[in-house]
């Protein structure tokens, strides 16, 4: 008698993984033109392990946790490449003013009086809560008390690039540029092994930082391999004033000081000649475009289409909530796409997919984090957001990329993961208590209103 032993399918051992997210669409950003339908993202140890058709998952993986998002699109978490997080507490306190009036007569006096560890802690919590609810998973910050911002980010599981701020003026945090530099370097030393945090240099702007500290920063940035994040050519006034004083534009000055390298991140750049765009492209440095802040302060328009055509990497940021007045990267993508068409006089300028790239992979490149985040690529961190497109406002749905940029809003973000940890679950924050936070914010509102 012959006994036939069948070869059973379950002999093929399934791999145990932490999380599988099934989604109607996945837009990985890399490759650029891909939109996968009915696929799943496999996450293990905080990293993306696989991206495959949904029907093939059960043959390979056994998840501890599973999410079925059948009306949703998965995107890499958005990267807000320029923020002053705790300025959320000054949201709406002084509007409809030009930059220098706004800074000198409203923001700087308020900062002198109120900015403290507690201010930065509570303001950062508000910013992080708002950003997570809006699909942002990483922010590039420049503000006083950066150690507090970093601490809150780590505490809530948020990824952040925390600038070593430097400005020639004294503040509650440091008395002069030497002290800023010393405290910044101590912060870098303290945080260099934190997986969610990086610590670039962040000299404020050409009109607030003198040559000597900039030269030191240049040398240190090379030694420590850190990016340098700085406001640049934000307004015509900034460029003209510097030209009158020194006979050179801020870009020319920074070029002479050796700052314009592939690790330099210039924010705003609303005033650029064709020659400056060509020069800047040659340096390999990055631009962060903040269209809503530029519009609100009437600073001008960054010629984004010309910059992209010249080969410059352009990322996207909101700036602080006092000049925007939100930290909404969906709004920023839409504004960037619309404004670029108006500025270029060309409806094909800055198409929807380019806006998504600016808010994801281009931000990662600018921050020196391209190998870790910015796309849903195997081996990168699982910084992932899910957007529900089954809402009336995003129907009918011919093209998810178009809906995300031109029709969707941040309230359609339902779930957010950073390094595989879920920070937003069906629109509920998992690491921040909203009621406690609101109470703290109303106390700050009372204090700042008294002025
Ligand atoms: Zn700014």
Coordinates of C-alpha atoms and ligand atoms in Angstrom, one line a residue:
X1 CA 0.0 0.0 0.0
X2 CA 1.3 3.5 -0.9
X3 CA 0.6 6.4 1.3
X4 CA 0.6 9.8 -0.4
X5 CA 1.5 12.6 1.9
X6 CA 0.2 15.9 0.4
X7 CA 2.5 18.9 0.5
X8 CA 0.5 21.4 2.5
X9 CA 0.5 25.1 1.7
X10 CA 1.0 25.9 5.4
X11 CA 4.4 24.2 5.3
X12 CA 5.5 27.5 3.8
X13 CA 6.2 29.4 7.0
X14 CA 4.7 32.9 7.2
X15 CA 6.8 35.7 8.4
X16 CA 5.5 37.4 11.5
X17 CA 5.4 41.2 11.2
X18 CA 4.2 44.1 13.4
X19 CA 1.7 45.7 11.1
X20 CA 0.0 45.4 7.7
X21 CA -1.9 48.3 6.2
X22 CA -4.3 47.4 3.4
X23 CA -5.2 50.4 1.3
X24 CA -7.3 51.3 -1.8
X25 CA -4.3 53.3 -3.1
X26 CA -0.7 53.7 -2.2
X27 CA 1.3 56.7 -3.6
X28 CA 4.9 55.9 -2.6
X29 CA 6.4 59.1 -4.2
X30 CA 9.3 56.9 -5.4
X31 CA 8.9 55.9 -8.1
X32 CA 7.4 59.2 -9.0
X33 CA 4.6 58.2 -11.3
X34 CA 3.4 55.2 -9.3
X35 CA -0.1 54.9 -7.8
X36 CA -0.7 51.4 -6.7
X37 CA -4.3 50.1 -6.3
X38 CA -5.3 47.5 -3.7
X39 CA -1.9 47.1 -2.3
X40 CA -0.6 46.7 1.3
X41 CA 2.3 48.2 3.2
X42 CA 4.1 45.8 5.5
X43 CA 5.8 47.3 8.6
X44 CA 8.2 45.6 11.0
X45 CA 10.4 47.2 13.7
X46 CA 9.4 50.7 12.7
X47 CA 10.5 50.2 9.1
X48 CA 8.8 49.5 5.8
X49 CA 9.5 45.8 5.0
X50 CA 7.4 45.3 1.9
X51 CA 4.8 46.9 -0.5
X52 CA 2.8 44.4 -2.5
X53 CA -0.6 43.6 -4.0
X54 CA -3.1 42.9 -1.3
X55 CA -4.0 39.4 -2.6
X56 CA -0.4 38.2 -2.1
X57 CA 0.0 39.3 1.5
X58 CA -1.5 36.2 3.1
X59 CA 0.9 33.9 1.3
X60 CA 3.9 35.7 2.9
X61 CA 3.0 37.5 6.2
X62 CA 1.3 37.0 9.5
X63 CA 0.7 40.4 11.2
X64 CA 0.3 41.2 14.9
X65 CA -1.9 44.2 13.8
X66 CA -3.8 44.9 10.7
X67 CA -5.6 48.0 9.3
X68 CA -8.1 47.8 6.4
X69 CA -8.3 51.2 4.8
X70 CA -10.5 50.5 1.8
X71 CA -11.4 54.1 1.0
X72 CA -8.0 55.6 1.7
X73 CA -4.8 56.6 0.0
X74 CA -1.5 56.0 1.8
X75 CA 1.2 58.7 1.4
X76 CA 4.6 59.2 3.0
X77 CA 4.2 61.5 6.1
X78 CA 4.4 65.1 5.1
X79 CA 7.5 67.1 5.9
X80 CA 7.1 70.7 7.0
X81 CA 10.5 72.0 6.1
X82 CA 10.2 75.4 7.9
X83 CA 8.5 76.1 11.2
X84 CA 8.7 78.1 14.4
X85 CA 6.5 75.5 16.3
X86 CA 5.7 77.3 19.5
X87 CA 4.7 80.5 17.7
X88 CA 1.3 78.7 17.5
X89 CA 0.6 80.5 20.8
X90 CA 0.7 83.8 18.8
X91 CA -1.7 82.6 16.1
X92 CA -3.9 85.5 15.1
X93 CA -2.4 88.0 17.6
X94 CA -1.2 90.5 14.9
X95 CA -2.4 90.2 11.3
X96 CA -2.4 92.2 8.1
X97 CA 1.0 93.8 8.6
X98 CA 4.2 93.9 6.5
X99 CA 7.1 91.8 7.8
X100 CA 9.3 94.4 9.5
X101 CA 6.3 96.2 11.2
X102 CA 4.9 92.8 12.2
X103 CA 8.3 91.7 13.7
X104 CA 9.5 94.9 15.3
X105 CA 6.2 96.2 16.8
X106 CA 4.4 93.0 17.6
X107 CA 6.2 89.7 17.5
X108 CA 9.6 90.6 18.9
X109 CA 8.2 92.6 21.9
X110 CA 5.8 89.7 22.7
X111 CA 8.7 87.3 22.5
X112 CA 10.9 89.5 24.7
X113 CA 8.2 89.4 27.3
X114 CA 6.8 85.9 27.2
X115 CA 9.1 83.4 25.6
X116 CA 10.2 80.9 28.2
X117 CA 10.6 77.1 28.7
X118 CA 6.9 76.8 29.5
X119 CA 5.8 78.9 26.5
X120 CA 7.9 76.7 24.2
X121 CA 6.7 73.5 25.8
X122 CA 3.0 74.3 25.5
X123 CA 3.3 76.0 22.1
X124 CA 5.2 73.0 20.7
X125 CA 2.6 70.6 22.0
X126 CA -0.1 72.6 20.2
X127 CA 2.0 72.6 17.0
X128 CA 2.7 68.9 17.2
X129 CA -1.0 68.1 17.8
X130 CA -2.0 70.3 14.8
X131 CA 0.7 68.8 12.6
X132 CA -0.1 65.2 13.4
X133 CA -3.8 65.8 12.8
X134 CA -2.9 67.3 9.4
X135 CA -0.6 64.5 8.3
X136 CA 2.7 66.1 9.0
X137 CA 5.2 63.6 10.5
X138 CA 8.4 65.7 10.5
X139 CA 9.1 69.4 11.0
X140 CA 12.2 71.5 10.6
X141 CA 12.2 74.0 13.5
X142 CA 13.9 77.3 14.3
X143 CA 13.2 78.8 17.7
X144 CA 14.4 79.6 21.2
X145 CA 14.7 76.9 23.8
X146 CA 15.2 74.2 21.2
X147 CA 15.9 71.6 23.9
X148 CA 12.3 71.9 25.0
X149 CA 11.0 71.6 21.4
X150 CA 13.2 68.4 21.0
X151 CA 12.0 67.0 24.3
X152 CA 8.3 67.5 23.5
X153 CA 8.8 65.9 20.0
X154 CA 10.5 62.9 21.5
X155 CA 7.9 62.6 24.2
X156 CA 5.0 62.6 21.7
X157 CA 6.8 60.3 19.1
X158 CA 7.2 63.1 16.5
X159 CA 10.1 63.3 14.1
X160 CA 11.9 66.7 14.1
X161 CA 14.9 68.6 12.8
X162 CA 15.6 70.9 15.7
X163 CA 17.6 74.0 14.7
X164 CA 20.5 75.3 16.8
X165 CA 19.2 78.8 16.6
X166 CA 21.6 81.7 16.4
X167 CA 20.8 85.4 16.3
X168 CA 23.0 88.4 17.3
X169 CA 20.4 89.7 19.8
X170 CA 20.0 88.5 23.4
X171 CA 16.9 86.5 24.3
X172 CA 15.6 84.6 27.3
X173 CA 17.6 81.6 25.9
X174 CA 21.0 83.1 25.3
X175 CA 22.8 86.5 25.7
X176 CA 25.0 86.7 22.6
X177 CA 26.1 84.7 19.5
X178 CA 28.8 82.9 21.4
X179 CA 26.3 81.7 24.0
X180 CA 23.8 80.6 21.3
X181 CA 26.5 78.6 19.5
X182 CA 27.7 77.0 22.7
X183 CA 24.2 76.0 23.8
X184 CA 23.4 74.8 20.3
X185 CA 26.4 72.5 20.2
X186 CA 25.6 71.1 23.7
X187 CA 22.1 70.3 22.4
X188 CA 23.6 68.5 19.3
X189 CA 25.9 66.5 21.6
X190 CA 23.0 65.6 23.9
X191 CA 20.6 64.5 21.0
X192 CA 22.9 63.0 18.5
X193 CA 21.8 59.4 19.2
X194 CA 18.0 60.2 19.3
X195 CA 16.5 58.3 16.3
X196 CA 13.7 60.9 15.8
X197 CA 15.8 64.0 16.1
X198 CA 18.5 65.8 14.1
X199 CA 20.0 69.2 15.0
X200 CA 21.0 71.4 12.0
X201 CA 22.5 74.9 12.5
X202 CA 19.8 77.6 12.3
X203 CA 21.3 81.1 12.0
X204 CA 18.1 83.3 11.8
X205 CA 18.7 85.6 8.8
X206 CA 21.3 87.7 7.0
X207 CA 20.0 90.9 8.7
X208 CA 20.2 89.4 12.2
X209 CA 23.5 87.4 12.1
X210 CA 26.9 88.9 11.5
X211 CA 29.8 87.4 9.6
X212 CA 31.8 86.0 12.5
X213 CA 29.3 83.5 13.8
X214 CA 28.4 82.5 10.2
X215 CA 32.0 81.7 9.5
X216 CA 32.2 79.5 12.6
X217 CA 28.9 77.8 11.6
X218 CA 30.3 77.0 8.2
X219 CA 33.4 75.3 9.7
X220 CA 31.4 73.4 12.3
X221 CA 28.7 72.3 9.8
X222 CA 31.4 70.7 7.6
X223 CA 33.0 69.0 10.6
X224 CA 29.8 67.7 12.1
X225 CA 28.1 67.1 8.7
X226 CA 25.0 69.1 9.6
X227 CA 22.7 71.2 7.4
X228 CA 22.4 75.0 7.8
X229 CA 18.9 76.3 7.9
X230 CA 18.4 80.1 7.4
X231 CA 15.8 82.7 6.2
X232 CA 17.1 84.3 3.0
X233 CA 15.9 86.9 0.5
X234 CA 12.5 87.0 2.2
X235 CA 11.6 90.6 1.2
X236 CA 12.8 93.3 -1.2
X237 CA 13.6 95.4 1.8
X238 CA 16.1 92.8 3.1
X239 CA 17.9 92.7 -0.2
X240 CA 18.0 96.5 -0.8
X241 CA 19.0 97.4 2.8
X242 CA 22.0 94.9 2.6
X243 CA 23.0 96.2 -0.8
X244 CA 23.0 99.8 0.4
X245 CA 25.1 98.8 3.5
X246 CA 27.6 96.4 2.0
X247 CA 27.3 96.7 -1.7
X248 CA 26.3 93.1 -2.1
X249 CA 23.1 91.1 -1.9
X250 CA 22.6 88.6 1.0
X251 CA 23.1 85.7 -1.5
X252 CA 26.4 87.2 -2.6
X253 CA 27.5 87.7 1.0
X254 CA 26.7 84.1 2.0
X255 CA 28.4 82.9 -1.2
X256 CA 31.6 84.7 -0.2
X257 CA 31.4 83.3 3.3
X258 CA 31.2 79.8 1.8
X259 CA 27.8 79.0 3.2
X260 CA 26.1 78.0 -0.1
X261 CA 26.8 74.3 -0.3
X262 CA 24.6 71.2 -0.8
X263 CA 23.9 71.2 3.0
X264 CA 22.4 74.8 3.0
X265 CA 18.7 75.3 3.2
X266 CA 17.4 78.8 2.3
X267 CA 13.9 79.7 3.4
X268 CA 11.6 82.0 1.3
X269 CA 13.8 83.3 -1.6
X270 CA 11.1 85.6 -2.9
X271 CA 13.6 88.0 -4.5
X272 CA 15.7 86.2 -7.1
X273 CA 17.2 87.3 -10.4
X274 CA 17.8 84.8 -13.3
X275 CA 21.5 85.1 -12.5
X276 CA 21.0 84.3 -8.8
X277 CA 18.8 81.3 -9.7
X278 CA 21.6 80.0 -11.9
X279 CA 24.3 80.6 -9.3
X280 CA 22.2 79.0 -6.5
X281 CA 21.5 76.0 -8.7
X282 CA 25.3 75.5 -9.2
X283 CA 25.9 75.4 -5.4
X284 CA 23.5 72.4 -4.9
X285 CA 21.8 74.2 -2.0
X286 CA 18.1 73.8 -1.2
X287 CA 15.1 76.2 -1.1
X288 CA 12.1 75.9 1.3
X289 CA 9.1 77.7 -0.3
X290 CA 6.6 79.1 2.2
X291 CA 3.9 80.5 -0.1
X292 CA 1.2 81.3 2.4
X293 CA 3.5 83.2 4.8
X294 CA 4.9 85.1 1.8
X295 CA 1.5 86.0 0.6
X296 CA 0.2 87.0 4.1
X297 CA 3.2 89.3 4.7
X298 CA 3.2 90.5 1.1
X299 CA 6.8 89.5 0.9
X300 CA 6.8 88.5 -2.7
X301 CA 6.7 85.3 -4.7
X302 CA 9.5 82.7 -5.0
X303 CA 9.8 81.9 -8.7
X304 CA 9.4 78.2 -7.9
X305 CA 8.9 77.0 -11.5
X306 CA 12.2 78.7 -12.6
X307 CA 14.0 77.2 -9.6
X308 CA 12.7 73.7 -10.3
X309 CA 13.6 74.0 -14.0
X310 CA 17.1 75.1 -13.0
X311 CA 17.5 71.9 -11.0
X312 CA 17.2 73.3 -7.5
X313 CA 15.6 71.0 -4.9
X314 CA 12.6 73.0 -3.5
X315 CA 10.8 71.8 -0.4
X316 CA 7.7 73.2 1.3
X317 CA 7.1 74.8 4.7
X318 CA 4.3 76.7 6.5
X319 CA 6.6 79.0 8.5
X320 CA 5.3 79.9 12.0
X321 CA 1.6 79.9 12.8
X322 CA 1.8 83.7 13.5
X323 CA 2.4 84.4 9.9
X324 CA 0.3 81.8 8.1
X325 CA -1.9 81.2 10.3
X326 CA -1.8 77.4 10.4
X327 CA 0.6 74.5 10.0
X328 CA -1.5 72.9 7.3
X329 CA 0.7 71.2 4.6
X330 CA -2.4 70.2 2.5
X331 CA -3.3 73.9 2.3
X332 CA 0.4 74.7 1.5
X333 CA 0.6 72.2 -1.3
X334 CA -2.5 73.6 -2.9
X335 CA -1.4 77.2 -2.5
X336 CA 2.1 76.3 -3.9
X337 CA 0.6 74.7 -7.0
X338 CA -1.8 77.5 -7.7
X339 CA 0.6 80.3 -7.0
X340 CA 3.3 78.9 -9.2
X341 CA 0.9 78.8 -12.1
X342 CA 0.0 82.5 -11.5
X343 CA 3.6 83.6 -11.1
X344 CA 4.9 81.6 -14.1
X345 CA 1.9 82.6 -16.3
X346 CA 1.7 78.9 -17.1
X347 CA -1.0 76.5 -16.0
X348 CA 1.3 73.5 -16.4
X349 CA 3.7 74.9 -13.8
X350 CA 4.1 72.9 -10.6
X351 CA 1.7 70.0 -11.3
X352 CA 0.0 68.2 -8.4
X353 CA 2.6 65.4 -8.2
X354 CA 5.4 68.0 -7.9
X355 CA 3.5 69.6 -5.0
X356 CA 3.4 66.2 -3.2
X357 CA 7.1 65.7 -3.9
X358 CA 7.9 69.1 -2.4
X359 CA 6.0 68.1 0.7
X360 CA 7.7 64.7 1.1
X361 CA 10.9 63.6 -0.7
X362 CA 12.2 67.1 -1.5
X363 CA 11.9 68.0 2.2
X364 CA 13.7 64.8 3.2
X365 CA 16.5 65.7 0.7
X366 CA 16.8 69.3 2.1
X367 CA 17.0 68.0 5.7
X368 CA 19.6 65.3 4.8
X369 CA 17.1 62.6 5.7
X370 CA 16.6 61.2 2.2
X371 CA 17.7 57.7 3.2
X372 CA 15.3 57.6 6.2
X373 CA 12.0 59.3 5.1
X374 CA 10.2 61.0 2.3
X375 CA 8.9 58.0 0.3
X376 CA 7.3 54.7 1.1
X377 CA 10.4 52.8 0.1
X378 CA 11.5 49.4 1.5
X379 CA 14.0 50.0 4.3
X380 CA 12.9 53.5 5.1
X381 CA 11.1 54.4 8.4
X382 CA 7.4 53.7 8.4
X383 CA 6.3 57.4 8.5
X384 CA 2.9 56.9 6.8
X385 CA -0.4 58.8 6.6
X386 CA -3.8 57.6 5.5
X387 CA -6.3 60.0 3.8
X388 CA -10.0 59.1 3.5
X389 CA -11.0 60.1 -0.1
X390 CA -14.6 58.7 0.3
X391 CA -16.0 62.1 1.2
X392 CA -18.4 64.0 -0.9
X393 CA -15.8 66.8 -1.3
X394 CA -13.3 64.4 -3.0
X395 CA -15.9 62.6 -5.3
X396 CA -15.9 61.6 -8.1
X397 CA -12.4 60.3 -8.0
X398 CA -10.6 60.1 -11.3
X399 CA -7.1 60.7 -10.0
X400 CA -6.1 60.5 -6.3
X401 CA -3.0 62.7 -6.9
X402 CA -5.2 65.5 -8.2
X403 CA -7.7 65.1 -5.3
X404 CA -5.0 65.2 -2.7
X405 CA -3.6 68.6 -3.9
X406 CA -6.6 70.4 -5.3
X407 CA -9.7 69.1 -3.4
X408 CA -8.8 67.2 -0.1
X409 CA -8.2 69.0 3.2
X410 CA -6.3 68.0 6.3
X411 CA -9.4 66.8 8.1
X412 CA -9.5 63.8 5.8
X413 CA -6.3 62.5 7.4
X414 CA -7.5 59.6 9.5
X415 CA -4.4 57.7 10.6
X416 CA -0.7 58.6 11.1
X417 CA 2.3 56.5 11.9
X418 CA 5.8 57.6 12.7
X419 CA 8.6 55.0 12.7
X420 CA 5.7 52.4 12.8
X421 CA 4.1 53.9 15.9
X422 CA 0.5 55.0 15.5
X423 CA 0.1 58.7 16.6
X424 CA -3.4 59.3 15.0
X425 CA -6.0 56.6 15.0
X426 CA -9.3 57.4 13.3
X427 CA -8.5 61.1 13.9
X428 CA -7.8 60.6 17.6
X429 CA -4.3 61.6 18.9
X430 CA -2.8 58.7 20.8
X431 CA 0.0 60.6 22.7
X432 CA -1.6 64.0 23.4
X433 CA -4.6 64.8 25.6
X434 CA -6.5 67.6 23.7
X435 CA -8.5 68.7 26.8
X436 CA -5.4 69.3 28.9
X437 CA -3.7 71.1 26.0
X438 CA -6.7 73.4 25.3
X439 CA -6.7 74.4 29.0
X440 CA -3.0 75.4 28.8
X441 CA -3.6 77.3 25.6
X442 CA -6.4 79.3 27.0
X443 CA -4.2 80.3 29.9
X444 CA -1.5 81.6 27.5
X445 CA -4.2 83.4 25.5
X446 CA -5.2 85.3 28.7
X447 CA -1.6 86.2 29.5
X448 CA -0.7 87.3 26.0
X449 CA -3.8 89.3 25.6
X450 CA -2.9 91.4 28.7
X451 CA 0.4 92.0 26.8
Ligands
LIG1 ZN1 10.4 81.7 9.4

